[in-house]
Amino acid sequence: KLVRVDQQFGDTAQFSEILENSATRGWPASQIMPNVLSFIASGLPAISAEQLAKAPLLPPVAYEQNAFGFHAYLILYPLAAFVRFLPTDVVLQATYVFSFTAAILIVYFWLRRAHIPPLGASVFCLLIVFHPAWSEGLRGQFFPDRLFLTFGLLLMFLVSSTTIRRGATLAAAILCASIDERAAITAGLFVIAYPLLYWGRPYADHWFKLGLGIVCVAYGLVMVKFFLPDNI
């Protein structure tokens, strides 16, 4: 597989490698990330053309390492199951498209829950689709963080619902936390803030949401402190 430098697809290549190694070898090994970091640490990107011409052609080789030493992308494990019978690029692109389209559906149902007529909700969703933050976002590379667009919205939808759905809320929180430690902390802070802001509302399910939010934040902080030695 060849990744052209001018296409700027290095991160997509890295996650393709992680998915394939997880599917075939059972652990998220990566050679791309440690070699990129080794190249940066070598100082080659910052030297002049004359110095580069006199420098060794290759920086010291960094061998593969566990990619989850940088970020806890646990969501890649279930995605790796699809790589066993589908091409990796199809899995990544399908996940990418899902994260954007599912977010629009969540917004639509959220507006309908607020008694916005179907036409009004559809027009609002159409405005989102034409906004550069949504449309231009599809031009970027795959990152597990992009799934937070959907799972984060889903969690917000459930937490703010007037109907108590503890099982679904817990599942959405787990999905957010499995994206990476940053998503866990961000989701947890929202889940903590919502019942505090709306403590007087009877449907807020205060203590459950506070506990869930605290667990999410604690999980993210513990991962950063003790389990992500290469976090950058």
PDB file of C-alpha atoms in Angstrom, residues 75-207:
ATOM      1  CA  ILE A  75     -13.933   1.694  19.512  1.00  0.00           C
ATOM      2  CA  LEU A  76     -11.500   0.327  16.925  1.00  0.00           C
ATOM      3  CA  TYR A  77     -11.853  -3.196  18.343  1.00  0.00           C
ATOM      4  CA  PRO A  78     -15.480  -3.697  17.195  1.00  0.00           C
ATOM      5  CA  LEU A  79     -14.632  -1.976  13.892  1.00  0.00           C
ATOM      6  CA  ALA A  80     -11.781  -4.454  13.399  1.00  0.00           C
ATOM      7  CA  ALA A  81     -14.335  -7.279  13.334  1.00  0.00           C
ATOM      8  CA  PHE A  82     -15.683  -5.908  10.039  1.00  0.00           C
ATOM      9  CA  VAL A  83     -12.179  -5.887   8.524  1.00  0.00           C
ATOM     10  CA  ARG A  84     -12.235  -9.691   8.606  1.00  0.00           C
ATOM     11  CA  PHE A  85     -14.715  -9.772   5.713  1.00  0.00           C
ATOM     12  CA  LEU A  86     -14.684  -6.229   4.256  1.00  0.00           C
ATOM     13  CA  PRO A  87     -11.848  -4.096   2.797  1.00  0.00           C
ATOM     14  CA  THR A  88     -10.353  -1.756   5.369  1.00  0.00           C
ATOM     15  CA  ASP A  89     -11.004   1.396   3.334  1.00  0.00           C
ATOM     16  CA  VAL A  90     -14.680   0.436   3.009  1.00  0.00           C
ATOM     17  CA  VAL A  91     -14.979   0.011   6.791  1.00  0.00           C
ATOM     18  CA  LEU A  92     -13.305   3.365   7.466  1.00  0.00           C
ATOM     19  CA  GLN A  93     -15.323   5.266   4.867  1.00  0.00           C
ATOM     20  CA  ALA A  94     -18.605   3.665   5.924  1.00  0.00           C
ATOM     21  CA  THR A  95     -17.886   4.579   9.561  1.00  0.00           C
ATOM     22  CA  TYR A  96     -16.989   8.103   8.475  1.00  0.00           C
ATOM     23  CA  VAL A  97     -20.244   8.557   6.527  1.00  0.00           C
ATOM     24  CA  PHE A  98     -22.270   7.010   9.363  1.00  0.00           C
ATOM     25  CA  SER A  99     -20.900   9.533  11.865  1.00  0.00           C
ATOM     26  CA  PHE A 100     -22.123  12.458   9.748  1.00  0.00           C
ATOM     27  CA  THR A 101     -25.476  11.126   8.525  1.00  0.00           C
ATOM     28  CA  ALA A 102     -26.548   9.655  11.870  1.00  0.00           C
ATOM     29  CA  ALA A 103     -25.897  13.027  13.511  1.00  0.00           C
ATOM     30  CA  ILE A 104     -28.411  14.642  11.134  1.00  0.00           C
ATOM     31  CA  LEU A 105     -31.021  12.018  12.016  1.00  0.00           C
ATOM     32  CA  ILE A 106     -30.502  12.645  15.733  1.00  0.00           C
ATOM     33  CA  VAL A 107     -30.961  16.395  15.213  1.00  0.00           C
ATOM     34  CA  TYR A 108     -34.166  15.731  13.246  1.00  0.00           C
ATOM     35  CA  PHE A 109     -35.693  13.533  15.968  1.00  0.00           C
ATOM     36  CA  TRP A 110     -34.557  16.004  18.628  1.00  0.00           C
ATOM     37  CA  LEU A 111     -36.440  18.809  16.851  1.00  0.00           C
ATOM     38  CA  ARG A 112     -39.508  16.615  16.395  1.00  0.00           C
ATOM     39  CA  ARG A 113     -39.424  15.833  20.125  1.00  0.00           C
ATOM     40  CA  ALA A 114     -39.577  19.597  20.687  1.00  0.00           C
ATOM     41  CA  HIS A 115     -42.770  19.633  18.550  1.00  0.00           C
ATOM     42  CA  ILE A 116     -41.130  21.284  15.546  1.00  0.00           C
ATOM     43  CA  PRO A 117     -43.177  20.376  12.421  1.00  0.00           C
ATOM     44  CA  PRO A 118     -41.561  17.891   9.985  1.00  0.00           C
ATOM     45  CA  LEU A 119     -40.985  20.587   7.364  1.00  0.00           C
ATOM     46  CA  GLY A 120     -39.296  22.923   9.822  1.00  0.00           C
ATOM     47  CA  ALA A 121     -37.103  20.126  11.211  1.00  0.00           C
ATOM     48  CA  SER A 122     -36.135  19.064   7.679  1.00  0.00           C
ATOM     49  CA  VAL A 123     -35.204  22.611   6.672  1.00  0.00           C
ATOM     50  CA  PHE A 124     -33.051  22.996   9.792  1.00  0.00           C
ATOM     51  CA  CYS A 125     -31.251  19.723   9.033  1.00  0.00           C
ATOM     52  CA  LEU A 126     -30.737  20.880   5.450  1.00  0.00           C
ATOM     53  CA  LEU A 127     -29.065  24.040   6.738  1.00  0.00           C
ATOM     54  CA  ILE A 128     -26.686  21.858   8.763  1.00  0.00           C
ATOM     55  CA  VAL A 129     -25.811  19.825   5.664  1.00  0.00           C
ATOM     56  CA  PHE A 130     -24.904  22.986   3.739  1.00  0.00           C
ATOM     57  CA  HIS A 131     -22.861  24.454   6.601  1.00  0.00           C
ATOM     58  CA  PRO A 132     -19.093  24.132   5.999  1.00  0.00           C
ATOM     59  CA  ALA A 133     -18.582  22.579   9.438  1.00  0.00           C
ATOM     60  CA  TRP A 134     -20.616  19.585   8.183  1.00  0.00           C
ATOM     61  CA  SER A 135     -20.007  19.513   4.425  1.00  0.00           C
ATOM     62  CA  GLU A 136     -16.292  20.326   4.504  1.00  0.00           C
ATOM     63  CA  GLY A 137     -15.787  17.893   7.363  1.00  0.00           C
ATOM     64  CA  LEU A 138     -16.347  15.023   4.941  1.00  0.00           C
ATOM     65  CA  ARG A 139     -13.154  16.026   3.111  1.00  0.00           C
ATOM     66  CA  GLY A 140     -10.888  15.194   6.012  1.00  0.00           C
ATOM     67  CA  GLN A 141      -9.256  11.975   7.126  1.00  0.00           C
ATOM     68  CA  PHE A 142     -10.720   9.246   9.266  1.00  0.00           C
ATOM     69  CA  PHE A 143     -10.351   9.676  13.007  1.00  0.00           C
ATOM     70  CA  PRO A 144     -12.255   7.729  15.667  1.00  0.00           C
ATOM     71  CA  ASP A 145     -12.931  11.120  17.272  1.00  0.00           C
ATOM     72  CA  ARG A 146     -15.361  11.887  14.454  1.00  0.00           C
ATOM     73  CA  LEU A 147     -17.738   9.296  15.895  1.00  0.00           C
ATOM     74  CA  PHE A 148     -18.244  11.637  18.837  1.00  0.00           C
ATOM     75  CA  LEU A 149     -20.335  13.778  16.494  1.00  0.00           C
ATOM     76  CA  THR A 150     -22.980  11.033  16.572  1.00  0.00           C
ATOM     77  CA  PHE A 151     -22.490   9.331  19.927  1.00  0.00           C
ATOM     78  CA  GLY A 152     -22.046  12.645  21.748  1.00  0.00           C
ATOM     79  CA  LEU A 153     -25.273  14.025  20.253  1.00  0.00           C
ATOM     80  CA  LEU A 154     -27.049  10.784  21.093  1.00  0.00           C
ATOM     81  CA  LEU A 155     -25.919  11.026  24.704  1.00  0.00           C
ATOM     82  CA  MET A 156     -27.059  14.661  24.903  1.00  0.00           C
ATOM     83  CA  PHE A 157     -30.418  13.680  23.392  1.00  0.00           C
ATOM     84  CA  LEU A 158     -30.961  10.947  25.977  1.00  0.00           C
ATOM     85  CA  VAL A 159     -29.708  12.940  28.963  1.00  0.00           C
ATOM     86  CA  SER A 160     -32.022  15.863  28.133  1.00  0.00           C
ATOM     87  CA  SER A 161     -35.033  13.632  27.418  1.00  0.00           C
ATOM     88  CA  THR A 162     -38.135  13.926  29.589  1.00  0.00           C
ATOM     89  CA  THR A 163     -38.354  10.129  29.499  1.00  0.00           C
ATOM     90  CA  ILE A 164     -35.893   8.283  31.733  1.00  0.00           C
ATOM     91  CA  ARG A 165     -33.937   5.722  29.684  1.00  0.00           C
ATOM     92  CA  ARG A 166     -31.109   4.542  31.907  1.00  0.00           C
ATOM     93  CA  GLY A 167     -30.097   1.583  29.745  1.00  0.00           C
ATOM     94  CA  ALA A 168     -29.877   3.616  26.540  1.00  0.00           C
ATOM     95  CA  THR A 169     -28.099   6.487  28.336  1.00  0.00           C
ATOM     96  CA  LEU A 170     -25.546   4.097  29.805  1.00  0.00           C
ATOM     97  CA  ALA A 171     -24.958   2.509  26.391  1.00  0.00           C
ATOM     98  CA  ALA A 172     -24.454   5.941  24.768  1.00  0.00           C
ATOM     99  CA  ALA A 173     -22.000   6.926  27.508  1.00  0.00           C
ATOM    100  CA  ILE A 174     -20.031   3.704  26.988  1.00  0.00           C
ATOM    101  CA  LEU A 175     -19.889   4.370  23.233  1.00  0.00           C
ATOM    102  CA  CYS A 176     -18.585   7.886  23.877  1.00  0.00           C
ATOM    103  CA  ALA A 177     -15.983   6.659  26.360  1.00  0.00           C
ATOM    104  CA  SER A 178     -14.819   3.935  23.959  1.00  0.00           C
ATOM    105  CA  ILE A 179     -13.912   6.536  21.321  1.00  0.00           C
ATOM    106  CA  ASP A 180     -11.007   7.763  23.426  1.00  0.00           C
ATOM    107  CA  GLU A 181     -10.224   9.276  26.811  1.00  0.00           C
ATOM    108  CA  ARG A 182     -10.908  12.829  25.595  1.00  0.00           C
ATOM    109  CA  ALA A 183     -14.407  11.902  24.482  1.00  0.00           C
ATOM    110  CA  ALA A 184     -15.022  10.217  27.848  1.00  0.00           C
ATOM    111  CA  ILE A 185     -14.048  13.372  29.755  1.00  0.00           C
ATOM    112  CA  THR A 186     -16.059  15.671  27.456  1.00  0.00           C
ATOM    113  CA  ALA A 187     -19.158  13.468  27.664  1.00  0.00           C
ATOM    114  CA  GLY A 188     -18.792  13.106  31.418  1.00  0.00           C
ATOM    115  CA  LEU A 189     -18.617  16.850  31.988  1.00  0.00           C
ATOM    116  CA  PHE A 190     -21.858  17.332  30.057  1.00  0.00           C
ATOM    117  CA  VAL A 191     -23.635  14.538  31.925  1.00  0.00           C
ATOM    118  CA  ILE A 192     -22.566  16.119  35.219  1.00  0.00           C
ATOM    119  CA  ALA A 193     -23.549  19.649  34.189  1.00  0.00           C
ATOM    120  CA  TYR A 194     -27.036  18.842  32.903  1.00  0.00           C
ATOM    121  CA  PRO A 195     -28.679  17.625  36.140  1.00  0.00           C
ATOM    122  CA  LEU A 196     -26.946  20.402  38.074  1.00  0.00           C
ATOM    123  CA  LEU A 197     -28.421  23.016  35.732  1.00  0.00           C
ATOM    124  CA  TYR A 198     -31.884  21.421  35.781  1.00  0.00           C
ATOM    125  CA  TRP A 199     -31.966  20.030  39.299  1.00  0.00           C
ATOM    126  CA  GLY A 200     -35.527  21.223  39.894  1.00  0.00           C
ATOM    127  CA  ARG A 201     -36.996  19.202  37.018  1.00  0.00           C
ATOM    128  CA  PRO A 202     -38.520  15.913  38.140  1.00  0.00           C
ATOM    129  CA  TYR A 203     -37.415  13.971  35.044  1.00  0.00           C
ATOM    130  CA  ALA A 204     -33.727  14.874  35.357  1.00  0.00           C
ATOM    131  CA  ASP A 205     -32.832  11.574  37.125  1.00  0.00           C
ATOM    132  CA  HIS A 206     -30.221  13.570  39.002  1.00  0.00           C
ATOM    133  CA  TRP A 207     -28.171  11.017  40.905  1.00  0.00           C
TER     134      TRP A 207
END
